[in-house]
Each structure stands twice: as structure tokens, then as C-alpha cells.
């Protein structure tokens, strides 16, 4: 039986060789032992595993695509078995791709989260291997840095859970069948909608038909529409480092129109597709409608339905946070009309993602937060694996932010748009003042979460939606309050400062948007969510449901 806790000296041996080579040595393990290897040329890498690496190198050299490499690094351990090397191969592909030092050329069709005997022990020692690779200059960042990065979260090599894998397989089947119909995926925060979209882009680019050995999707026109400009910039940077993908694949809806017709368009956060209401740039919007021959009130959803043979929408109606977005009713009506235009009878293809991947409190926590914000009377709950607390002192709340950031990083303060944005015009001013403590709104939109100085600022819905945090410190401003007489939460329009968010919204719509904004903010934290509530009566209401810090 493997005893991985014995001596850890020389647990991993890494050797370097020219590729190709007449001989890689005379060691027995080169021809009869499960091993890992990394092919590289200083810019690109290919990661693999084999029980006969010497023979595998001959096979690789006969493959024209592998002849771009000039070095190979063999990784040996006396503790390896083939289950371990399969697992470590997947891990290395994930972490090397997110590390960003090399462009990775692997496909992602074999990535899966597999269990095996004593897997947790091998999980614990993987970091030693990673540190060895760093010492050989084959990686740059620590595992902790990578795990906290957006590149790791959105990597197309991310191991999918069974819910995500089944969804991906179903969509791949439908696309390969050539149905050319709208496909819809509904999922709540943290279920991995964006991860699946990125995975599918990479998978289809690399897909090889087993019978014909052709690549039917390699030349197809595919794109990934990301409505949020901040997340779009992050994914553009990621796609630069992935073989078969490119930064130009990540676009906005208007860019998609400029590029003409598409074979497949994946649309993330489809509820953020704009309608002609409370938007920036009416002229450009109207020009797109004219170009497509659509009426003046057509929406970005109409654009995508018209220009894409197979649009794949990832949708969460509970994350609609402003009047310019697409409601579930509008979405369903327009997709049904498109089915009629294409002369297809029956319902469009709908799938659901349910397994919670972000929040350690799981779907139970997500439902709990939603119920609290929508005045649903539920019994008080605590979560064994999730830290959900409320503070009565903003000073303590602010101090704890820095404690958590020092301990695990990726902790940020977030708030609803309940304060004017003074620093847009005066960089020396402060936007938010609570209990004598002054704060500024986020200084940038693109990738604010990971920017310098973010720990001292407060992020809004536009800079935090779609991102993961270890801890979210959420301020509920005076735009959301509690009416003790009627026993209900209500919104205060006079304390909501998103002009576009309220200029055309009805009272009922604004009530929904503000509740949804806090729902999104309170579901960013992986390990925990801490609250500070400005309205005294609302704080008392929340204290019935949330543990005091």
C-alpha cells in the first residue's frame, strides 16, 4: 500500500531533456512507470502523462503539431500510480493555464474531477510538486495566488462538477446535431454559468470527429458575449493564453453586430442584454437596429437572435438590476417568436444549473438570502461551512475587512448605490462616510476586484457582479429600509443615486432592482458574507436572521 507520509525528500524528481532526443536515459521508469511530462518551447507548453514516456515522446514527434516543442521535462515519483498521474495531469493543466507564464496547447475534453484511493493525501502533496516546478522556472505564481485569480476561476480547463458536465455534454450534443436553435441555460449565482460557456468555447474549437478526423468547429465563427465590460477585459486577457482561443472571441453585443453573422454565440448574463431604455449611446444603438433592419425598439436580444444560427444564452432573472436589462418575460416571448420565425414548432431548448459552486453555504444560503430580502418569513438559519454575520459597529466591520484580507486575501467591501459618486469629478473627495469613517467608490471599472487599492475602496454592483471573493463585506445603504408598522422591507428612491437605474423605472421595478442588487452582492463571498446595515430598523430586522459578529 502506498504510504505517502513516509519521507518527503525527493518526493518528485524533475529531469530536463532536448526534444526530440535519441535517448532520454536508461532508467527503468522511463519505459514502465506512470509519469508526468511537460513539453515546452519557452512560449507554449503541452502537459501529459504516460506509463512509457520514452515511447510517448516518439509518438509525439510523429505528430506535426508537437514538433514546435524543443524541450521536455519528465516528472517522476516513487509514490505515483496511474490514478494519481491522471489527477495531477488535470491539476497541472488547470494551474499552468491560470498561471499565465505559458500558452497551453492541451485540449480540455479529458478534464474531470475524479476520485480515487487516498486522493486527499495526494491533494495535500500537490503543492510540493508545484513549488518544484516554480524552482525550475516552469511556473511563476503560488497556488494560493492562482486560486484567488479570475484566470483560474474562468479557465476552460476547470474541472466541472457533475451538473456542469452533464449540461456541457447536452449542449455539445445539440450543437453537433446541427439543430440551429436557441439554447437557454438558467442558473443562480455561483452555479458556474460563465465557466461552462468558456469550457464549451474551448471544447468545440478542439473537437475532432473520431470517424473523419476532421475538426468541424475549428473554422466556425464562434464568440462569447460578455455584457459587463470589466469581466470582458478579464476574459480577453485569459483567452490570449489559450491555444485555439483569442481575445477577439470575447465581445459585446454591439461588436457582434459589426462582425456580421455567427455560427454560434454564447451569451453570458443574458439578463444584462440591453433594451432601449436608460442606456449610454442611443445613436450607436439605433444604428445597429437600422443595420439589421429591425424596428427602433428592438433589443440586444433581438440582434443576437437575428445574427446567430445557434445562440446559447446563460440567464438568471434574479440578477436583473436595472431598467436597461432584459426581464424573463421579455426574454421568453422573444425567443418563442424567433422559434416561429425559424418555422420550428415546440419549446426552445432549456437547461438548468443547480449545483452551487461558489458559496460554501450552498443553495440553502442562496435561497435564505433571497427569502430575507423579499420578506419571506423563514426560521433563522446558521451554516456550518459558511460565515454569515452582521455588525452593529461600522468601525468593527471595517477593521475586520483588513484582518480577513491579511489572512486570506480577496476580501472586498461592496455596497448598493446609496451614495453619490463625488470622486468621479473630484479625486480628493470621499463618497461614503459612516460613523466618522470615510470611503471612496471603486476607482476603476475593469477588474477593480484585483486592482491596487481596491481593499481601501467600496465596490458597486457593476464592478462586483460575476466576480468571486473569499469574503464579501456588504453595506446595505439607506436605499433599502424597513417599515415596522407594515412589517416589510421597502426601498427609498431618494437615497438611490444610480440616475440611469431609476430615471425610467417604476416604483415596483425599482423595488425589484434594489433588492436584486443586494442579492447579487450578498452572494459574492465564497467563505463568508459580513453585513453592515445603515437603516436602524432594517438592521434590527436582519438581526432576527443573521448571527451578530
Coordinates of C-alpha atoms in Angstrom, one line a residue:
X1 CA 0.0 0.0 0.0
X2 CA 1.3 3.5 -0.8
X3 CA 2.4 5.3 2.3
X4 CA 2.6 8.9 1.1
X5 CA 3.5 10.2 4.6
X6 CA 6.9 8.5 4.6
X7 CA 10.0 10.6 3.8
X8 CA 9.2 13.6 1.7
X9 CA 12.8 14.0 0.5
X10 CA 12.9 13.8 -3.3
X11 CA 9.2 13.1 -3.5
X12 CA 9.3 14.4 -7.0
X13 CA 12.2 14.2 -9.5
X14 CA 12.2 16.5 -12.5
X15 CA 14.6 15.9 -15.4
X16 CA 15.2 18.1 -18.4
X17 CA 15.9 16.9 -22.0
X18 CA 16.1 18.2 -25.5
X19 CA 13.1 17.2 -27.6
X20 CA 13.4 15.2 -29.7
X21 CA 16.3 13.1 -28.5
X22 CA 17.8 9.8 -29.5
X23 CA 17.7 8.7 -25.8
X24 CA 16.2 10.1 -22.6
X25 CA 18.3 7.9 -20.4
X26 CA 18.5 4.3 -19.2
X27 CA 16.3 4.5 -16.1
X28 CA 13.7 1.7 -15.9
X29 CA 10.9 4.0 -15.0
X30 CA 11.1 5.7 -18.4
X31 CA 9.6 2.7 -20.0
X32 CA 7.4 1.2 -17.3
X33 CA 6.1 3.6 -14.7
X34 CA 3.3 6.2 -14.5
X35 CA 4.9 9.6 -15.1
X36 CA 4.0 13.2 -16.0
X37 CA 5.8 15.3 -18.6
X38 CA 5.8 18.8 -19.9
X39 CA 6.7 19.7 -23.5
X40 CA 7.7 23.4 -23.9
X41 CA 9.5 25.9 -26.2
X42 CA 9.7 28.9 -23.9
X43 CA 6.3 30.2 -25.0
X44 CA 3.9 27.2 -25.2
X45 CA 3.5 24.0 -23.2
X46 CA 1.8 20.7 -23.6
X47 CA 1.2 18.6 -20.4
X48 CA 0.7 14.8 -20.5
X49 CA 1.0 11.6 -18.6
X50 CA 2.1 8.1 -19.7
X51 CA 3.3 4.7 -18.3
X52 CA 6.0 4.7 -21.0
X53 CA 7.3 8.3 -21.6
X54 CA 10.2 7.2 -23.8
X55 CA 7.7 5.6 -26.3
X56 CA 5.3 8.5 -25.9
X57 CA 8.0 11.0 -27.0
X58 CA 8.4 9.1 -30.2
X59 CA 4.6 9.3 -30.8
X60 CA 4.6 13.0 -30.1
X61 CA 7.4 13.7 -32.5
X62 CA 5.5 11.9 -35.3
X63 CA 2.6 14.4 -34.6
X64 CA 3.3 17.5 -36.6
X65 CA 1.7 19.8 -34.0
X66 CA 4.2 18.6 -31.3
X67 CA 7.2 19.5 -33.4
X68 CA 7.1 23.1 -32.3
X69 CA 8.5 22.0 -28.9
X70 CA 12.2 21.7 -28.2
X71 CA 12.4 20.7 -24.5
X72 CA 10.7 18.0 -22.4
X73 CA 10.6 17.8 -18.6
X74 CA 9.9 14.4 -17.1
X75 CA 8.3 14.3 -13.6
X76 CA 8.8 11.0 -11.6
X77 CA 7.8 9.9 -8.1
X78 CA 8.0 6.6 -6.5
X79 CA 4.6 7.4 -5.0
X80 CA 2.9 7.7 -8.4
X81 CA 0.2 5.4 -9.7
X82 CA -1.9 6.0 -12.8
X83 CA -4.9 7.4 -10.9
X84 CA -2.5 10.0 -9.4
X85 CA -0.9 10.9 -12.7
X86 CA -4.4 11.3 -14.3
X87 CA -5.4 13.6 -11.5
X88 CA -2.1 15.5 -11.4
X89 CA -2.2 16.0 -15.2
X90 CA -5.7 17.7 -14.9
X91 CA -4.4 19.8 -12.0
X92 CA -1.3 20.9 -13.9
X93 CA -3.3 21.8 -16.9
X94 CA -5.6 23.9 -14.8
X95 CA -2.9 25.7 -12.8
X96 CA -0.4 26.2 -15.6
X97 CA -3.1 27.7 -17.8
X98 CA -4.2 30.1 -15.0
X99 CA -0.6 30.9 -14.0
X100 CA -0.2 32.7 -17.4
X101 CA 3.5 32.1 -17.9
X102 CA 2.9 29.8 -20.9
X103 CA 0.2 29.4 -23.6
X104 CA -1.2 26.0 -23.0
X105 CA -1.9 23.8 -26.0
X106 CA -3.9 20.9 -24.4
X107 CA -7.5 20.2 -25.2
X108 CA -10.0 20.2 -22.3
X109 CA -12.0 17.2 -23.2
X110 CA -10.4 15.0 -20.6
X111 CA -10.7 17.3 -17.6
X112 CA -12.9 15.9 -14.9
X113 CA -12.9 15.7 -11.1
X114 CA -12.2 12.0 -10.5
X115 CA -12.0 10.4 -7.1
X116 CA -9.6 7.6 -6.2
X117 CA -8.0 5.9 -3.2
X118 CA -6.3 8.4 -0.8
X119 CA -6.9 11.3 -3.1
X120 CA -6.9 13.8 -0.3
X121 CA -3.4 12.8 0.7
X122 CA -2.2 13.4 -2.9
X123 CA -4.1 16.7 -3.0
X124 CA -2.1 17.7 0.0
X125 CA 1.3 17.0 -1.6
X126 CA 0.5 18.6 -5.0
X127 CA 1.7 21.9 -3.7
X128 CA 5.2 20.4 -3.3
X129 CA 5.2 19.4 -6.9
X130 CA 4.1 22.9 -7.9
X131 CA 6.8 24.5 -5.9
X132 CA 9.4 22.3 -7.6
X133 CA 8.1 23.5 -11.0
X134 CA 8.5 27.1 -9.8
X135 CA 12.1 26.4 -8.9
X136 CA 12.6 25.1 -12.4
X137 CA 11.0 28.3 -13.8
X138 CA 8.1 26.3 -15.2
X139 CA 5.6 28.4 -13.2
X140 CA 5.5 31.8 -11.7
X141 CA 2.8 32.2 -9.1
X142 CA 2.0 30.3 -5.9
X143 CA -1.1 28.0 -5.8
X144 CA -2.8 30.4 -3.4
X145 CA -2.3 33.4 -5.8
X146 CA -3.6 31.4 -8.7
X147 CA -6.7 30.1 -6.7
X148 CA -7.5 33.7 -5.9
X149 CA -7.3 34.8 -9.6
X150 CA -10.0 35.2 -12.1
X151 CA -7.9 33.4 -14.6
X152 CA -8.2 30.2 -12.5
X153 CA -11.9 30.6 -11.9
X154 CA -12.7 31.0 -15.6
X155 CA -10.1 28.7 -17.1
X156 CA -11.6 26.4 -19.8
X157 CA -9.6 23.6 -18.1
X158 CA -11.5 23.9 -14.8
X159 CA -12.8 20.6 -13.5
X160 CA -16.6 20.6 -14.0
X161 CA -18.9 19.2 -11.4
X162 CA -21.4 16.5 -12.5
X163 CA -24.2 19.1 -13.0
X164 CA -21.9 21.3 -15.2
X165 CA -20.5 18.3 -17.1
X166 CA -24.0 16.9 -17.9
X167 CA -25.1 20.4 -19.1
X168 CA -21.9 20.7 -21.3
X169 CA -22.4 17.3 -22.8
X170 CA -26.1 18.0 -23.6
X171 CA -25.3 21.3 -25.3
X172 CA -22.4 19.7 -27.2
X173 CA -24.8 17.0 -28.4
X174 CA -27.4 19.6 -29.5
X175 CA -24.8 21.7 -31.4
X176 CA -23.2 18.7 -33.1
X177 CA -26.7 17.6 -34.2
X178 CA -26.9 20.9 -36.2
X179 CA -30.3 21.9 -34.9
X180 CA -29.5 25.7 -35.1
X181 CA -32.0 26.6 -32.4
X182 CA -31.7 28.9 -29.4
X183 CA -30.4 27.1 -26.3
X184 CA -31.1 28.6 -22.8
X185 CA -29.4 27.8 -19.5
X186 CA -30.9 29.1 -16.3
X187 CA -28.8 29.2 -13.2
X188 CA -28.4 31.1 -10.0
X189 CA -25.3 32.9 -8.8
X190 CA -22.3 30.6 -8.3
X191 CA -23.6 27.7 -10.4
X192 CA -20.8 28.2 -12.9
X193 CA -22.7 29.6 -16.0
X194 CA -19.6 31.5 -17.2
X195 CA -17.3 28.6 -16.5
X196 CA -19.5 26.3 -18.7
X197 CA -19.6 28.9 -21.5
X198 CA -15.8 29.2 -21.6
X199 CA -15.4 25.4 -21.4
X200 CA -17.7 25.0 -24.4
X201 CA -15.8 27.5 -26.5
X202 CA -12.5 25.7 -25.9
X203 CA -14.0 22.2 -26.3
X204 CA -15.7 23.0 -29.6
X205 CA -12.6 24.7 -31.1
X206 CA -10.6 21.5 -30.4
X207 CA -13.3 18.9 -31.1
X208 CA -12.1 16.2 -33.6
X209 CA -14.5 13.9 -35.3
X210 CA -13.5 10.3 -34.4
X211 CA -14.5 8.9 -37.8
X212 CA -13.3 11.6 -40.2
X213 CA -10.5 13.1 -38.0
X214 CA -11.7 16.5 -39.1
X215 CA -12.3 19.5 -36.9
X216 CA -15.8 20.6 -37.7
X217 CA -15.9 23.6 -35.4
X218 CA -12.3 24.9 -35.9
X219 CA -13.4 27.2 -38.7
X220 CA -16.9 28.0 -37.4
X221 CA -17.5 31.6 -36.4
X222 CA -17.9 31.5 -32.6
X223 CA -18.0 34.2 -30.0
X224 CA -18.6 34.8 -26.3
X225 CA -20.7 37.8 -25.5
X226 CA -19.9 39.3 -22.0
X227 CA -22.2 42.3 -21.3
X228 CA -20.1 43.5 -18.3
X229 CA -17.1 45.5 -19.6
X230 CA -15.0 44.6 -16.5
X231 CA -15.4 40.9 -16.9
X232 CA -15.0 41.2 -20.6
X233 CA -11.5 42.6 -20.2
X234 CA -10.5 39.8 -17.8
X235 CA -11.7 37.1 -20.2
X236 CA -9.9 38.8 -23.2
X237 CA -6.7 38.5 -21.3
X238 CA -7.3 34.9 -20.4
X239 CA -8.2 33.9 -24.0
X240 CA -4.8 35.2 -25.2
X241 CA -3.1 32.4 -23.2
X242 CA -5.3 29.5 -24.5
X243 CA -4.4 27.8 -27.8
X244 CA -7.3 27.9 -30.2
X245 CA -8.9 30.9 -28.5
X246 CA -8.2 34.6 -28.9
X247 CA -9.1 37.9 -27.2
X248 CA -11.2 38.9 -30.2
X249 CA -13.5 36.0 -29.4
X250 CA -14.8 37.9 -26.3
X251 CA -17.1 40.7 -27.3
X252 CA -20.0 42.9 -26.5
X253 CA -23.4 42.7 -28.3
X254 CA -22.6 45.8 -30.5
X255 CA -19.3 44.2 -31.6
X256 CA -21.1 41.1 -32.6
X257 CA -23.4 43.1 -34.9
X258 CA -20.4 44.7 -36.6
X259 CA -18.9 41.3 -37.3
X260 CA -22.0 40.1 -39.3
X261 CA -23.4 36.6 -39.0
X262 CA -22.2 34.0 -36.5
X263 CA -22.5 30.2 -36.3
X264 CA -22.5 30.1 -32.5
X265 CA -22.8 32.9 -30.0
X266 CA -22.5 32.1 -26.3
X267 CA -24.2 34.9 -24.2
X268 CA -23.2 35.2 -20.6
X269 CA -25.5 37.0 -18.1
X270 CA -28.2 37.4 -20.8
X271 CA -30.4 39.3 -18.4
X272 CA -27.9 42.2 -18.9
X273 CA -28.7 42.4 -22.6
X274 CA -30.0 45.9 -23.1
X275 CA -33.3 47.2 -24.1
X276 CA -33.6 50.8 -25.5
X277 CA -34.1 52.3 -22.1
X278 CA -31.8 54.2 -19.7
X279 CA -28.7 53.3 -21.7
X280 CA -25.5 55.0 -22.8
X281 CA -25.2 55.7 -26.5
X282 CA -28.6 55.8 -28.1
X283 CA -27.2 56.7 -31.5
X284 CA -25.0 53.7 -31.8
X285 CA -27.9 51.5 -30.5
X286 CA -30.2 52.9 -33.2
X287 CA -27.6 52.4 -35.9
X288 CA -27.4 48.7 -35.1
X289 CA -31.2 48.4 -35.4
X290 CA -31.0 50.1 -38.8
X291 CA -28.2 47.9 -40.0
X292 CA -30.1 44.8 -39.1
X293 CA -33.4 46.0 -40.5
X294 CA -35.1 45.9 -37.1
X295 CA -37.6 48.3 -35.6
X296 CA -36.3 51.2 -33.4
X297 CA -37.4 49.5 -30.2
X298 CA -35.6 46.2 -30.9
X299 CA -33.3 44.9 -28.2
X300 CA -29.8 43.5 -28.0
X301 CA -31.5 40.1 -27.6
X302 CA -33.2 40.7 -31.0
X303 CA -29.8 41.4 -32.5
X304 CA -28.3 38.1 -31.3
X305 CA -31.3 36.1 -32.4
X306 CA -31.0 37.5 -35.8
X307 CA -27.2 37.2 -36.4
X308 CA -26.6 33.9 -34.8
X309 CA -27.6 30.4 -36.1
X310 CA -27.2 28.9 -32.7
X311 CA -27.3 31.3 -29.8
X312 CA -26.7 29.9 -26.3
X313 CA -28.0 32.1 -23.5
X314 CA -27.0 31.9 -19.8
X315 CA -29.7 33.6 -17.8
X316 CA -30.5 34.4 -14.2
X317 CA -33.7 36.5 -13.8
X318 CA -32.9 37.3 -10.2
X319 CA -29.8 39.2 -11.2
X320 CA -31.7 41.8 -13.2
X321 CA -30.5 45.1 -11.6
X322 CA -31.7 48.0 -13.8
X323 CA -34.3 49.1 -16.4
X324 CA -31.9 48.6 -19.3
X325 CA -31.8 44.8 -18.7
X326 CA -33.9 42.0 -20.1
X327 CA -36.7 40.6 -18.0
X328 CA -37.5 36.9 -18.1
X329 CA -40.9 37.7 -19.6
X330 CA -39.4 39.7 -22.5
X331 CA -36.7 37.0 -22.9
X332 CA -39.1 34.1 -23.2
X333 CA -41.5 36.0 -25.5
X334 CA -38.7 37.0 -28.0
X335 CA -37.2 33.6 -28.1
X336 CA -40.6 32.0 -28.8
X337 CA -41.1 34.5 -31.6
X338 CA -37.7 33.5 -33.0
X339 CA -38.8 29.9 -32.9
X340 CA -41.8 30.8 -35.1
X341 CA -39.7 32.8 -37.5
X342 CA -37.4 29.8 -38.0
X343 CA -40.6 27.7 -38.5
X344 CA -39.8 25.4 -35.6
X345 CA -42.7 24.0 -33.6
X346 CA -42.4 23.4 -29.9
X347 CA -40.4 24.8 -27.0
X348 CA -36.9 26.1 -27.3
X349 CA -34.2 24.1 -25.6
X350 CA -33.9 24.9 -21.9
X351 CA -31.4 23.6 -19.3
X352 CA -30.9 24.3 -15.6
X353 CA -27.8 24.6 -13.5
X354 CA -28.5 24.0 -9.8
X355 CA -25.4 22.8 -8.0
X356 CA -23.8 25.7 -6.1
X357 CA -20.0 26.1 -6.7
X358 CA -19.2 29.5 -5.3
X359 CA -20.8 29.9 -1.9
X360 CA -19.8 27.2 0.6
X361 CA -23.2 27.7 2.2
X362 CA -24.7 26.2 -0.9
X363 CA -28.1 26.6 -2.4
X364 CA -29.6 26.8 1.1
X365 CA -27.7 30.0 1.8
X366 CA -28.7 31.5 -1.7
X367 CA -32.3 30.7 -1.0
X368 CA -32.1 32.1 2.5
X369 CA -30.7 35.5 1.4
X370 CA -33.3 35.7 -1.3
X371 CA -36.1 35.0 1.2
X372 CA -34.9 37.6 3.7
X373 CA -34.6 40.3 1.0
X374 CA -38.1 39.5 -0.3
X375 CA -39.9 39.5 3.1
X376 CA -40.5 35.7 3.1
X377 CA -40.9 34.6 6.7
X378 CA -38.4 31.8 7.3
X379 CA -36.9 30.4 10.5
X380 CA -33.4 31.6 11.4
X381 CA -30.6 29.5 10.0
X382 CA -26.9 29.1 10.5
X383 CA -24.5 27.4 8.1
X384 CA -21.8 25.1 9.3
X385 CA -19.5 25.8 6.3
X386 CA -20.4 29.5 5.8
X387 CA -19.6 32.6 7.9
X388 CA -22.7 34.8 7.8
X389 CA -22.7 37.7 10.3
X390 CA -24.0 41.2 10.9
X391 CA -22.1 44.1 12.6
X392 CA -23.7 46.9 14.6
X393 CA -20.4 48.9 14.5
X394 CA -19.0 50.1 11.2
X395 CA -15.6 50.6 12.8
X396 CA -15.5 46.9 13.7
X397 CA -16.9 46.0 10.3
X398 CA -14.1 48.0 8.6
X399 CA -11.4 46.6 10.9
X400 CA -12.4 43.0 10.2
X401 CA -12.1 43.6 6.5
X402 CA -8.4 44.2 6.9
X403 CA -8.0 41.2 9.2
X404 CA -9.6 38.9 6.7
X405 CA -7.7 40.4 3.8
X406 CA -4.4 39.7 5.6
X407 CA -5.4 36.2 6.5
X408 CA -6.7 35.0 3.1
X409 CA -6.8 37.9 0.6
X410 CA -9.5 38.6 -2.0
X411 CA -11.8 40.3 0.6
X412 CA -13.6 43.4 -0.5
X413 CA -16.2 45.9 0.7
X414 CA -19.3 46.3 -1.5
X415 CA -22.4 48.5 -1.3
X416 CA -25.6 49.4 -3.0
X417 CA -25.6 52.7 -5.0
X418 CA -26.8 54.6 -1.9
X419 CA -24.2 57.4 -2.0
X420 CA -23.4 60.0 -4.7
X421 CA -20.2 59.3 -6.7
X422 CA -18.4 62.6 -5.8
X423 CA -15.0 61.2 -6.8
X424 CA -15.9 60.9 -10.4
X425 CA -15.2 64.6 -10.6
X426 CA -13.1 65.2 -7.5
X427 CA -10.5 62.6 -6.8
X428 CA -9.6 64.2 -3.4
X429 CA -13.2 63.8 -2.1
X430 CA -14.8 60.9 -0.3
X431 CA -18.1 59.3 -1.4
X432 CA -19.2 57.4 1.7
X433 CA -19.0 58.4 5.3
X434 CA -20.3 56.1 8.1
X435 CA -19.5 56.6 11.8
X436 CA -16.7 59.1 11.0
X437 CA -15.0 56.6 8.6
X438 CA -14.6 57.9 5.0
X439 CA -14.5 55.7 1.9
X440 CA -14.3 56.1 -1.8
X441 CA -16.2 54.2 -4.6
X442 CA -14.1 52.0 -6.8
X443 CA -11.5 54.0 -8.8
X444 CA -12.0 51.8 -11.9
X445 CA -14.5 49.5 -13.6
X446 CA -12.2 47.0 -15.3
X447 CA -11.1 44.2 -12.9
X448 CA -11.5 46.5 -9.9
X449 CA -11.6 43.5 -7.6
X450 CA -7.9 42.7 -8.4
X451 CA -6.7 46.2 -8.8
X452 CA -4.2 48.1 -6.5
X453 CA -6.0 50.0 -3.7
X454 CA -9.3 48.0 -4.0
X455 CA -9.1 46.9 -0.4
X456 CA -9.5 50.6 0.7
X457 CA -12.5 51.3 -1.5
X458 CA -16.1 50.2 -1.9
X459 CA -17.2 48.3 -5.0
X460 CA -20.6 48.8 -6.7
X461 CA -22.8 46.2 -8.5
X462 CA -21.1 47.0 -11.8
X463 CA -17.6 46.1 -10.6
X464 CA -18.5 43.0 -8.5
X465 CA -21.2 41.1 -10.4
X466 CA -19.7 38.0 -11.9
X467 CA -16.7 38.0 -9.6
X468 CA -15.8 35.8 -6.6
X469 CA -14.5 36.9 -3.2
X470 CA -13.3 34.9 -0.2
X471 CA -15.3 37.3 2.0
X472 CA -17.8 39.9 0.9
X473 CA -18.3 42.9 3.3
X474 CA -21.7 44.3 2.2
X475 CA -23.0 47.6 3.2
X476 CA -26.8 47.9 2.9
X477 CA -27.4 51.7 2.4
X478 CA -30.4 53.8 3.1
X479 CA -31.8 52.9 -0.3
X480 CA -33.3 49.8 1.4
X481 CA -35.2 50.2 4.7
X482 CA -37.7 48.5 7.0
X483 CA -41.3 49.6 7.8
X484 CA -42.1 48.3 11.3
X485 CA -45.8 49.2 11.0
X486 CA -46.4 47.1 8.0
X487 CA -43.6 44.6 8.7
X488 CA -41.9 44.8 5.4
X489 CA -38.8 45.9 3.6
X490 CA -39.2 48.9 1.2
X491 CA -36.8 50.9 -1.0
X492 CA -36.2 54.6 -0.7
X493 CA -35.8 56.2 -4.1
X494 CA -34.4 59.4 -2.7
X495 CA -31.4 57.5 -1.4
X496 CA -30.6 55.7 -4.6
X497 CA -28.1 57.5 -6.8
X498 CA -27.9 55.5 -10.0
X499 CA -29.5 58.0 -12.3
X500 CA -29.9 55.6 -15.2
X501 CA -31.1 53.0 -12.8
X502 CA -34.1 55.0 -11.7
X503 CA -34.8 57.6 -14.4
X504 CA -37.3 55.4 -16.3
X505 CA -38.1 52.8 -13.6
X506 CA -41.5 52.5 -12.0
X507 CA -41.7 52.2 -8.2
X508 CA -42.4 48.5 -8.5
X509 CA -39.4 48.0 -10.8
X510 CA -37.0 50.0 -8.7
X511 CA -38.1 47.9 -5.7
X512 CA -37.1 44.8 -7.5
X513 CA -33.8 46.2 -8.9
X514 CA -32.5 47.3 -5.5
X515 CA -33.4 44.0 -3.8
X516 CA -31.7 42.1 -6.7
X517 CA -28.6 44.3 -6.3
X518 CA -28.2 43.3 -2.7
X519 CA -29.0 39.7 -3.5
X520 CA -26.1 39.8 -6.0
X521 CA -23.7 41.5 -3.6
X522 CA -24.6 39.1 -0.8
X523 CA -23.8 36.0 -3.0
X524 CA -20.2 37.0 -4.0
X525 CA -18.4 35.6 -0.9
X526 CA -17.0 32.0 -1.2
X527 CA -16.3 31.6 2.6
X528 CA -18.5 34.2 4.1
X529 CA -20.6 37.4 3.9
X530 CA -20.5 40.1 6.6
X531 CA -23.2 42.8 6.7
X532 CA -23.4 46.4 7.9
X533 CA -26.9 47.9 7.7
X534 CA -27.3 51.7 7.7
X535 CA -31.1 51.8 8.5
X536 CA -31.5 51.0 12.2
X537 CA -34.9 49.4 11.7
X538 CA -33.7 47.2 8.9
X539 CA -30.6 46.2 11.0
X540 CA -33.0 45.1 13.7
X541 CA -34.9 43.1 11.1
X542 CA -31.7 41.4 9.8
X543 CA -30.6 40.6 13.3
X544 CA -33.5 38.2 13.5
X545 CA -31.9 36.2 10.7
X546 CA -28.2 36.8 10.9
X547 CA -25.7 36.0 13.7
X548 CA -24.2 39.0 15.4
X549 CA -20.5 39.5 14.9

